[in-house]
Amino acid sequence: MKQDEAGGGTLSPAQTTVTYNGLTFVPFISRQAISERVNEIAASLSRRFEGSVPLIVCVLNGAFPFAADIFRSLTIDAEIAFVRLKSYDGMSSTGSVKQLQGLNEEIEGRDVVIVEDIIDTGRTMAGLLKDLASRSPRSLSVATLLFKPDALQAEVNPDYVGFEIPSKFIIGYGLDLDGLARNLPDIWVLHEECQAV
Ligand code: IMP
Ligand code: MG
């Protein structure tokens, strides 16, 4: 990785870039903007599931920072569990979703909230929804930090969306390029593809 000021400290969006595997990325969504949306979504979930103990299902690997931040911001009791799915190779969807680790928890009669980093084609989420719905939860909802509506190819309607974004390749805050860049606190977009927000 070649990185200029990205790991911490102050961002100066116009000049700062990060480079992975020869590809240059520019700032897209700041950690402050992410944090504000995380708090808003966590507040909505806390209101909606007051009196229940929802099971938060974090979709590994990408959703772990988002799920951790959401989970910490909940003001109600909740549990967390993990599933591990893989559909991306490099910068594109492979079209098939591999389940590397399923959900062992009993979810019958429970309020279940799937927490995902990004919905792109929607295939990952559609597959997971089908699987979990067949196990009779009391309710099943989806919170995704990012949503690319123009890329959607499956019937998926997320209940909570942090940011709707164009179909551009992004990294950071859990999102990777071949395993790298997940640790960046901000979200970055491939250079010249999009203006920073
Ligand atoms: P889908 O099944 O096409 O909706 O893909 C969802 C998964 O693809 C996400 O959970 C991410 O892991 C990955 N993904 C989709 N778009 C991007 C991106 O722009 N950058 C990095 N990973 C992405
Ligand atoms: Mg993911």
PDB file of N, CA and C and ligand atoms in Angstrom, residues 59-64 85-88 115-119 124 174-176 182, ligand 2:
ATOM      1  N   VAL A  59     -22.572  -9.642   8.267  1.00  0.00           N
ATOM      2  CA  VAL A  59     -22.105 -10.397   7.104  1.00  0.00           C
ATOM      3  C   VAL A  59     -20.605 -10.150   6.925  1.00  0.00           C
ATOM      4  N   LEU A  60     -19.825 -11.175   7.261  1.00  0.00           N
ATOM      5  CA  LEU A  60     -18.363 -11.081   7.118  1.00  0.00           C
ATOM      6  C   LEU A  60     -17.966 -11.289   5.670  1.00  0.00           C
ATOM      7  N   ASN A  61     -16.831 -10.741   5.214  1.00  0.00           N
ATOM      8  CA  ASN A  61     -15.926  -9.988   6.058  1.00  0.00           C
ATOM      9  C   ASN A  61     -16.264  -8.503   6.117  1.00  0.00           C
ATOM     10  N   GLY A  62     -16.828  -7.961   5.060  1.00  0.00           N
ATOM     11  CA  GLY A  62     -16.872  -6.509   4.898  1.00  0.00           C
ATOM     12  C   GLY A  62     -17.637  -5.726   5.943  1.00  0.00           C
ATOM     13  N   ALA A  63     -18.664  -6.330   6.544  1.00  0.00           N
ATOM     14  CA  ALA A  63     -19.545  -5.548   7.414  1.00  0.00           C
ATOM     15  C   ALA A  63     -19.041  -5.415   8.849  1.00  0.00           C
ATOM     16  N   PHE A  64     -17.865  -5.981   9.143  1.00  0.00           N
ATOM     17  CA  PHE A  64     -17.510  -6.008  10.572  1.00  0.00           C
ATOM     18  C   PHE A  64     -17.328  -4.629  11.207  1.00  0.00           C
ATOM     19  N   LEU A  85     -19.850 -14.785   3.825  1.00  0.00           N
ATOM     20  CA  LEU A  85     -20.216 -15.017   2.436  1.00  0.00           C
ATOM     21  C   LEU A  85     -19.176 -14.374   1.536  1.00  0.00           C
ATOM     22  N   LYS A  86     -19.069 -14.877   0.317  1.00  0.00           N
ATOM     23  CA  LYS A  86     -18.109 -14.288  -0.618  1.00  0.00           C
ATOM     24  C   LYS A  86     -18.686 -14.287  -2.018  1.00  0.00           C
ATOM     25  N   SER A  87     -18.718 -13.093  -2.636  1.00  0.00           N
ATOM     26  CA  SER A  87     -19.220 -13.035  -4.015  1.00  0.00           C
ATOM     27  C   SER A  87     -18.310 -12.224  -4.920  1.00  0.00           C
ATOM     28  N   TYR A  88     -17.399 -11.464  -4.302  1.00  0.00           N
ATOM     29  CA  TYR A  88     -16.565 -10.572  -5.099  1.00  0.00           C
ATOM     30  C   TYR A  88     -15.173 -11.156  -5.296  1.00  0.00           C
ATOM     31  N   VAL A 115     -26.882  -7.090   8.970  1.00  0.00           N
ATOM     32  CA  VAL A 115     -26.090  -5.877   8.792  1.00  0.00           C
ATOM     33  C   VAL A 115     -25.012  -6.154   7.742  1.00  0.00           C
ATOM     34  N   GLU A 116     -25.065  -5.370   6.663  1.00  0.00           N
ATOM     35  CA  GLU A 116     -24.187  -5.592   5.503  1.00  0.00           C
ATOM     36  C   GLU A 116     -23.442  -4.292   5.181  1.00  0.00           C
ATOM     37  N   ASP A 117     -22.264  -4.427   4.591  1.00  0.00           N
ATOM     38  CA  ASP A 117     -21.514  -3.220   4.215  1.00  0.00           C
ATOM     39  C   ASP A 117     -22.121  -2.568   2.977  1.00  0.00           C
ATOM     40  N   ILE A 118     -22.443  -3.393   1.964  1.00  0.00           N
ATOM     41  CA  ILE A 118     -22.899  -2.806   0.704  1.00  0.00           C
ATOM     42  C   ILE A 118     -23.794  -3.786  -0.047  1.00  0.00           C
ATOM     43  N   ILE A 119     -24.835  -3.267  -0.655  1.00  0.00           N
ATOM     44  CA  ILE A 119     -25.649  -4.078  -1.562  1.00  0.00           C
ATOM     45  C   ILE A 119     -25.373  -3.583  -2.970  1.00  0.00           C
ATOM     46  N   THR A 124     -26.045 -11.461  -2.951  1.00  0.00           N
ATOM     47  CA  THR A 124     -25.637 -11.940  -1.623  1.00  0.00           C
ATOM     48  C   THR A 124     -26.813 -11.818  -0.662  1.00  0.00           C
ATOM     49  N   GLY A 174     -14.097  -1.390   5.980  1.00  0.00           N
ATOM     50  CA  GLY A 174     -14.541  -2.772   5.813  1.00  0.00           C
ATOM     51  C   GLY A 174     -14.510  -3.260   4.379  1.00  0.00           C
ATOM     52  N   LEU A 175     -14.651  -2.349   3.434  1.00  0.00           N
ATOM     53  CA  LEU A 175     -14.675  -2.749   2.011  1.00  0.00           C
ATOM     54  C   LEU A 175     -13.254  -2.906   1.493  1.00  0.00           C
ATOM     55  N   ASP A 176     -13.043  -3.947   0.686  1.00  0.00           N
ATOM     56  CA  ASP A 176     -11.671  -4.296   0.316  1.00  0.00           C
ATOM     57  C   ASP A 176     -11.444  -4.334  -1.185  1.00  0.00           C
ATOM     58  N   ARG A 182      -9.404  -2.611   4.102  1.00  0.00           N
ATOM     59  CA  ARG A 182     -10.553  -2.676   5.015  1.00  0.00           C
ATOM     60  C   ARG A 182     -10.348  -1.791   6.240  1.00  0.00           C
TER      61      ARG A 182
HETATM   62 MG    MG B   2     -19.811  -7.884   2.169  1.00  0.00          MG
END
